[in-house]
């Protein structure tokens, strides 16, 4: 199987969101925790303001709660665009080929071959497939780069054969 991949800044941002996506059980715990934090926040605002106390603690809690959406929707997109613009290699088209022993990449600046046993896991969402060398290093495969849905399915079956099921 052969594939030409050209990563855009938008692809890189989507890859970062997929990379940060928690497992389903952790996602459930985060949701429950967020509800509890909001309830405690409202109770503390009510208790502190009705007794004439300082609102420093509830305001501090509110700022801490606001950090996650600020990070996800302001800081992460800004940082992703900045990193994408810095990494000139990521902006070049790259030809990938896959065989029984390895994944090969070739671009205008060089070639590489990575044996399947050196790859760690893979993740997928509606736009991308990420193939990991470690928990911190991944290769991005935007689904728009595949010619058809059958090519995506073929790529999935190659990954399942060599790396097992996709991680949530």
mmCIF file of C-alpha atoms in Angstrom:
data_model
loop_
_atom_site.group_PDB
_atom_site.id
_atom_site.type_symbol
_atom_site.label_atom_id
_atom_site.label_comp_id
_atom_site.label_asym_id
_atom_site.label_seq_id
_atom_site.Cartn_x
_atom_site.Cartn_y
_atom_site.Cartn_z
ATOM 1 C CA UNK A 1 0.000 0.000 0.000
ATOM 2 C CA UNK A 2 1.276 3.478 -0.892
ATOM 3 C CA UNK A 3 0.080 6.814 0.440
ATOM 4 C CA UNK A 4 1.087 10.456 -0.064
ATOM 5 C CA UNK A 5 0.565 12.571 3.040
ATOM 6 C CA UNK A 6 0.651 16.355 3.203
ATOM 7 C CA UNK A 7 0.055 17.684 6.717
ATOM 8 C CA UNK A 8 -1.650 21.056 7.214
ATOM 9 C CA UNK A 9 -1.770 23.239 10.329
ATOM 10 C CA UNK A 10 -5.398 22.149 10.793
ATOM 11 C CA UNK A 11 -4.338 18.469 10.648
ATOM 12 C CA UNK A 12 -1.701 19.105 13.285
ATOM 13 C CA UNK A 13 -4.223 20.739 15.626
ATOM 14 C CA UNK A 14 -6.665 17.849 15.135
ATOM 15 C CA UNK A 15 -3.819 15.413 15.831
ATOM 16 C CA UNK A 16 -3.067 17.194 19.099
ATOM 17 C CA UNK A 17 -6.715 16.965 20.154
ATOM 18 C CA UNK A 18 -6.753 13.248 19.291
ATOM 19 C CA UNK A 19 -3.452 12.742 21.113
ATOM 20 C CA UNK A 20 -4.881 14.383 24.261
ATOM 21 C CA UNK A 21 -8.198 12.503 24.076
ATOM 22 C CA UNK A 22 -8.683 10.549 27.313
ATOM 23 C CA UNK A 23 -9.847 6.959 27.470
ATOM 24 C CA UNK A 24 -13.647 6.523 27.858
ATOM 25 C CA UNK A 25 -13.531 5.694 31.596
ATOM 26 C CA UNK A 26 -11.268 8.660 32.300
ATOM 27 C CA UNK A 27 -13.554 10.868 30.193
ATOM 28 C CA UNK A 28 -16.469 9.765 32.427
ATOM 29 C CA UNK A 29 -14.475 10.551 35.604
ATOM 30 C CA UNK A 30 -13.521 13.990 34.246
ATOM 31 C CA UNK A 31 -17.184 14.719 33.453
ATOM 32 C CA UNK A 32 -18.348 13.692 36.961
ATOM 33 C CA UNK A 33 -15.492 15.651 38.560
ATOM 34 C CA UNK A 34 -16.371 18.749 36.525
ATOM 35 C CA UNK A 35 -19.992 18.574 37.693
ATOM 36 C CA UNK A 36 -18.884 18.222 41.320
ATOM 37 C CA UNK A 37 -16.443 21.137 41.005
ATOM 38 C CA UNK A 38 -19.146 23.387 39.542
ATOM 39 C CA UNK A 39 -21.541 22.451 42.362
ATOM 40 C CA UNK A 40 -18.887 23.122 45.016
ATOM 41 C CA UNK A 41 -18.035 26.394 43.283
ATOM 42 C CA UNK A 42 -21.650 27.613 43.381
ATOM 43 C CA UNK A 43 -22.045 26.541 47.018
ATOM 44 C CA UNK A 44 -18.840 28.294 48.048
ATOM 45 C CA UNK A 45 -19.804 31.507 46.198
ATOM 46 C CA UNK A 46 -23.182 31.466 47.942
ATOM 47 C CA UNK A 47 -21.727 30.654 51.371
ATOM 48 C CA UNK A 48 -18.898 33.173 51.165
ATOM 49 C CA UNK A 49 -20.984 36.048 49.789
ATOM 50 C CA UNK A 50 -23.908 35.557 52.207
ATOM 51 C CA UNK A 51 -21.593 35.649 55.241
ATOM 52 C CA UNK A 52 -19.649 38.666 54.002
ATOM 53 C CA UNK A 53 -16.393 36.712 53.696
ATOM 54 C CA UNK A 54 -13.687 37.286 51.166
ATOM 55 C CA UNK A 55 -14.347 35.718 47.760
ATOM 56 C CA UNK A 56 -10.647 34.963 47.122
ATOM 57 C CA UNK A 57 -11.033 31.185 47.485
ATOM 58 C CA UNK A 58 -14.111 30.813 45.223
ATOM 59 C CA UNK A 59 -12.570 33.136 42.621
ATOM 60 C CA UNK A 60 -9.340 31.115 42.713
ATOM 61 C CA UNK A 61 -11.380 27.943 42.203
ATOM 62 C CA UNK A 62 -13.232 29.551 39.272
ATOM 63 C CA UNK A 63 -9.956 30.533 37.606
ATOM 64 C CA UNK A 64 -8.666 26.971 38.014
ATOM 65 C CA UNK A 65 -11.871 25.584 36.469
ATOM 66 C CA UNK A 66 -11.604 28.058 33.566
ATOM 67 C CA UNK A 67 -8.046 26.970 32.746
ATOM 68 C CA UNK A 68 -9.045 23.760 30.916
ATOM 69 C CA UNK A 69 -11.306 25.406 28.315
ATOM 70 C CA UNK A 70 -8.799 28.247 27.913
ATOM 71 C CA UNK A 71 -6.031 25.702 27.320
ATOM 72 C CA UNK A 72 -8.071 23.571 24.902
ATOM 73 C CA UNK A 73 -9.598 26.358 22.818
ATOM 74 C CA UNK A 74 -7.039 29.185 22.961
ATOM 75 C CA UNK A 75 -3.579 28.033 24.073
ATOM 76 C CA UNK A 76 -3.474 24.666 22.257
ATOM 77 C CA UNK A 77 -4.564 26.027 18.840
ATOM 78 C CA UNK A 78 -2.106 28.928 19.108
ATOM 79 C CA UNK A 79 0.740 26.626 20.167
ATOM 80 C CA UNK A 80 -0.100 24.052 17.476
ATOM 81 C CA UNK A 81 0.004 26.673 14.705
ATOM 82 C CA UNK A 82 3.303 28.008 16.042
ATOM 83 C CA UNK A 83 4.904 24.546 16.169
ATOM 84 C CA UNK A 84 3.566 23.664 12.710
ATOM 85 C CA UNK A 85 5.130 26.807 11.239
ATOM 86 C CA UNK A 86 8.448 26.038 12.972
ATOM 87 C CA UNK A 87 8.642 22.446 11.689
ATOM 88 C CA UNK A 88 9.378 22.851 7.992
ATOM 89 C CA UNK A 89 9.733 19.065 7.516
ATOM 90 C CA UNK A 90 6.140 18.536 8.611
ATOM 91 C CA UNK A 91 4.953 20.860 5.844
ATOM 92 C CA UNK A 92 6.555 18.799 3.046
ATOM 93 C CA UNK A 93 4.602 16.041 1.282
ATOM 94 C CA UNK A 94 5.736 12.563 2.286
ATOM 95 C CA UNK A 95 5.213 9.254 0.472
ATOM 96 C CA UNK A 96 4.541 6.281 2.744
ATOM 97 C CA UNK A 97 4.592 2.623 1.850
ATOM 98 C CA UNK A 98 3.733 -0.301 4.074
ATOM 99 C CA UNK A 99 4.848 -3.914 3.832
ATOM 100 C CA UNK A 100 5.066 -6.932 6.115
ATOM 101 C CA UNK A 101 8.247 -5.772 7.850
ATOM 102 C CA UNK A 102 8.030 -1.999 8.095
ATOM 103 C CA UNK A 103 6.563 1.400 7.373
ATOM 104 C CA UNK A 104 8.708 3.422 4.946
ATOM 105 C CA UNK A 105 8.607 7.196 4.447
ATOM 106 C CA UNK A 106 10.196 9.214 1.678
ATOM 107 C CA UNK A 107 10.234 12.993 1.253
ATOM 108 C CA UNK A 108 12.346 15.566 -0.555
ATOM 109 C CA UNK A 109 14.861 15.582 2.296
ATOM 110 C CA UNK A 110 15.296 11.878 3.083
ATOM 111 C CA UNK A 111 13.903 8.427 3.691
ATOM 112 C CA UNK A 112 13.215 6.314 6.747
ATOM 113 C CA UNK A 113 12.044 2.834 7.524
ATOM 114 C CA UNK A 114 10.490 1.853 10.838
ATOM 115 C CA UNK A 115 9.962 -1.810 11.705
ATOM 116 C CA UNK A 116 6.487 -2.635 12.985
ATOM 117 C CA UNK A 117 7.873 -3.916 16.289
ATOM 118 C CA UNK A 118 9.288 -0.414 16.943
ATOM 119 C CA UNK A 119 5.814 1.094 16.778
ATOM 120 C CA UNK A 120 3.765 1.260 19.937
ATOM 121 C CA UNK A 121 0.041 1.806 19.256
ATOM 122 C CA UNK A 122 -2.436 3.678 17.068
ATOM 123 C CA UNK A 123 -5.476 5.918 17.553
ATOM 124 C CA UNK A 124 -8.209 7.029 15.210
ATOM 125 C CA UNK A 125 -11.002 9.573 14.963
ATOM 126 C CA UNK A 126 -13.187 10.752 12.068
ATOM 127 C CA UNK A 127 -10.373 12.827 10.513
ATOM 128 C CA UNK A 128 -7.057 11.159 11.374
ATOM 129 C CA UNK A 129 -5.133 8.044 12.212
ATOM 130 C CA UNK A 130 -2.142 8.460 14.507
ATOM 131 C CA UNK A 131 0.574 5.785 14.635
ATOM 132 C CA UNK A 132 2.788 6.034 17.718
ATOM 133 C CA UNK A 133 6.502 5.300 18.085
ATOM 134 C CA UNK A 134 6.150 6.107 21.799
ATOM 135 C CA UNK A 135 3.554 7.815 23.970
ATOM 136 C CA UNK A 136 5.005 11.166 22.838
ATOM 137 C CA UNK A 137 5.933 10.649 19.147
ATOM 138 C CA UNK A 138 3.352 9.916 16.479
ATOM 139 C CA UNK A 139 2.937 9.878 12.701
ATOM 140 C CA UNK A 140 -0.191 11.569 11.323
ATOM 141 C CA UNK A 141 -2.287 10.105 8.516
ATOM 142 C CA UNK A 142 -5.194 12.401 7.578
ATOM 143 C CA UNK A 143 -8.037 10.355 6.134
ATOM 144 C CA UNK A 144 -8.415 12.889 3.318
ATOM 145 C CA UNK A 145 -5.076 11.591 1.952
ATOM 146 C CA UNK A 146 -6.551 8.144 1.254
ATOM 147 C CA UNK A 147 -8.073 7.584 -2.186
ATOM 148 C CA UNK A 148 -11.136 5.755 -0.846
ATOM 149 C CA UNK A 149 -12.778 4.253 2.204
ATOM 150 C CA UNK A 150 -11.451 0.849 1.144
ATOM 151 C CA UNK A 151 -7.883 2.234 1.365
ATOM 152 C CA UNK A 152 -8.604 3.426 4.910
ATOM 153 C CA UNK A 153 -9.953 -0.033 5.768
ATOM 154 C CA UNK A 154 -6.860 -1.661 4.253
ATOM 155 C CA UNK A 155 -4.625 0.630 6.333
ATOM 156 C CA UNK A 156 -6.652 -0.213 9.466
ATOM 157 C CA UNK A 157 -6.226 -3.936 8.800
ATOM 158 C CA UNK A 158 -2.444 -3.471 8.381
ATOM 159 C CA UNK A 159 -2.326 -1.628 11.706
ATOM 160 C CA UNK A 160 -4.495 -4.204 13.471
ATOM 161 C CA UNK A 161 -2.290 -7.010 12.143
ATOM 162 C CA UNK A 162 0.931 -5.414 13.363
ATOM 163 C CA UNK A 163 -0.130 -3.267 16.345
ATOM 164 C CA UNK A 164 -3.434 -4.730 17.546
ATOM 165 C CA UNK A 165 -6.679 -2.864 18.092
ATOM 166 C CA UNK A 166 -6.743 0.939 18.161
ATOM 167 C CA UNK A 167 -6.393 2.541 21.576
ATOM 168 C CA UNK A 168 -9.320 4.704 22.648
#
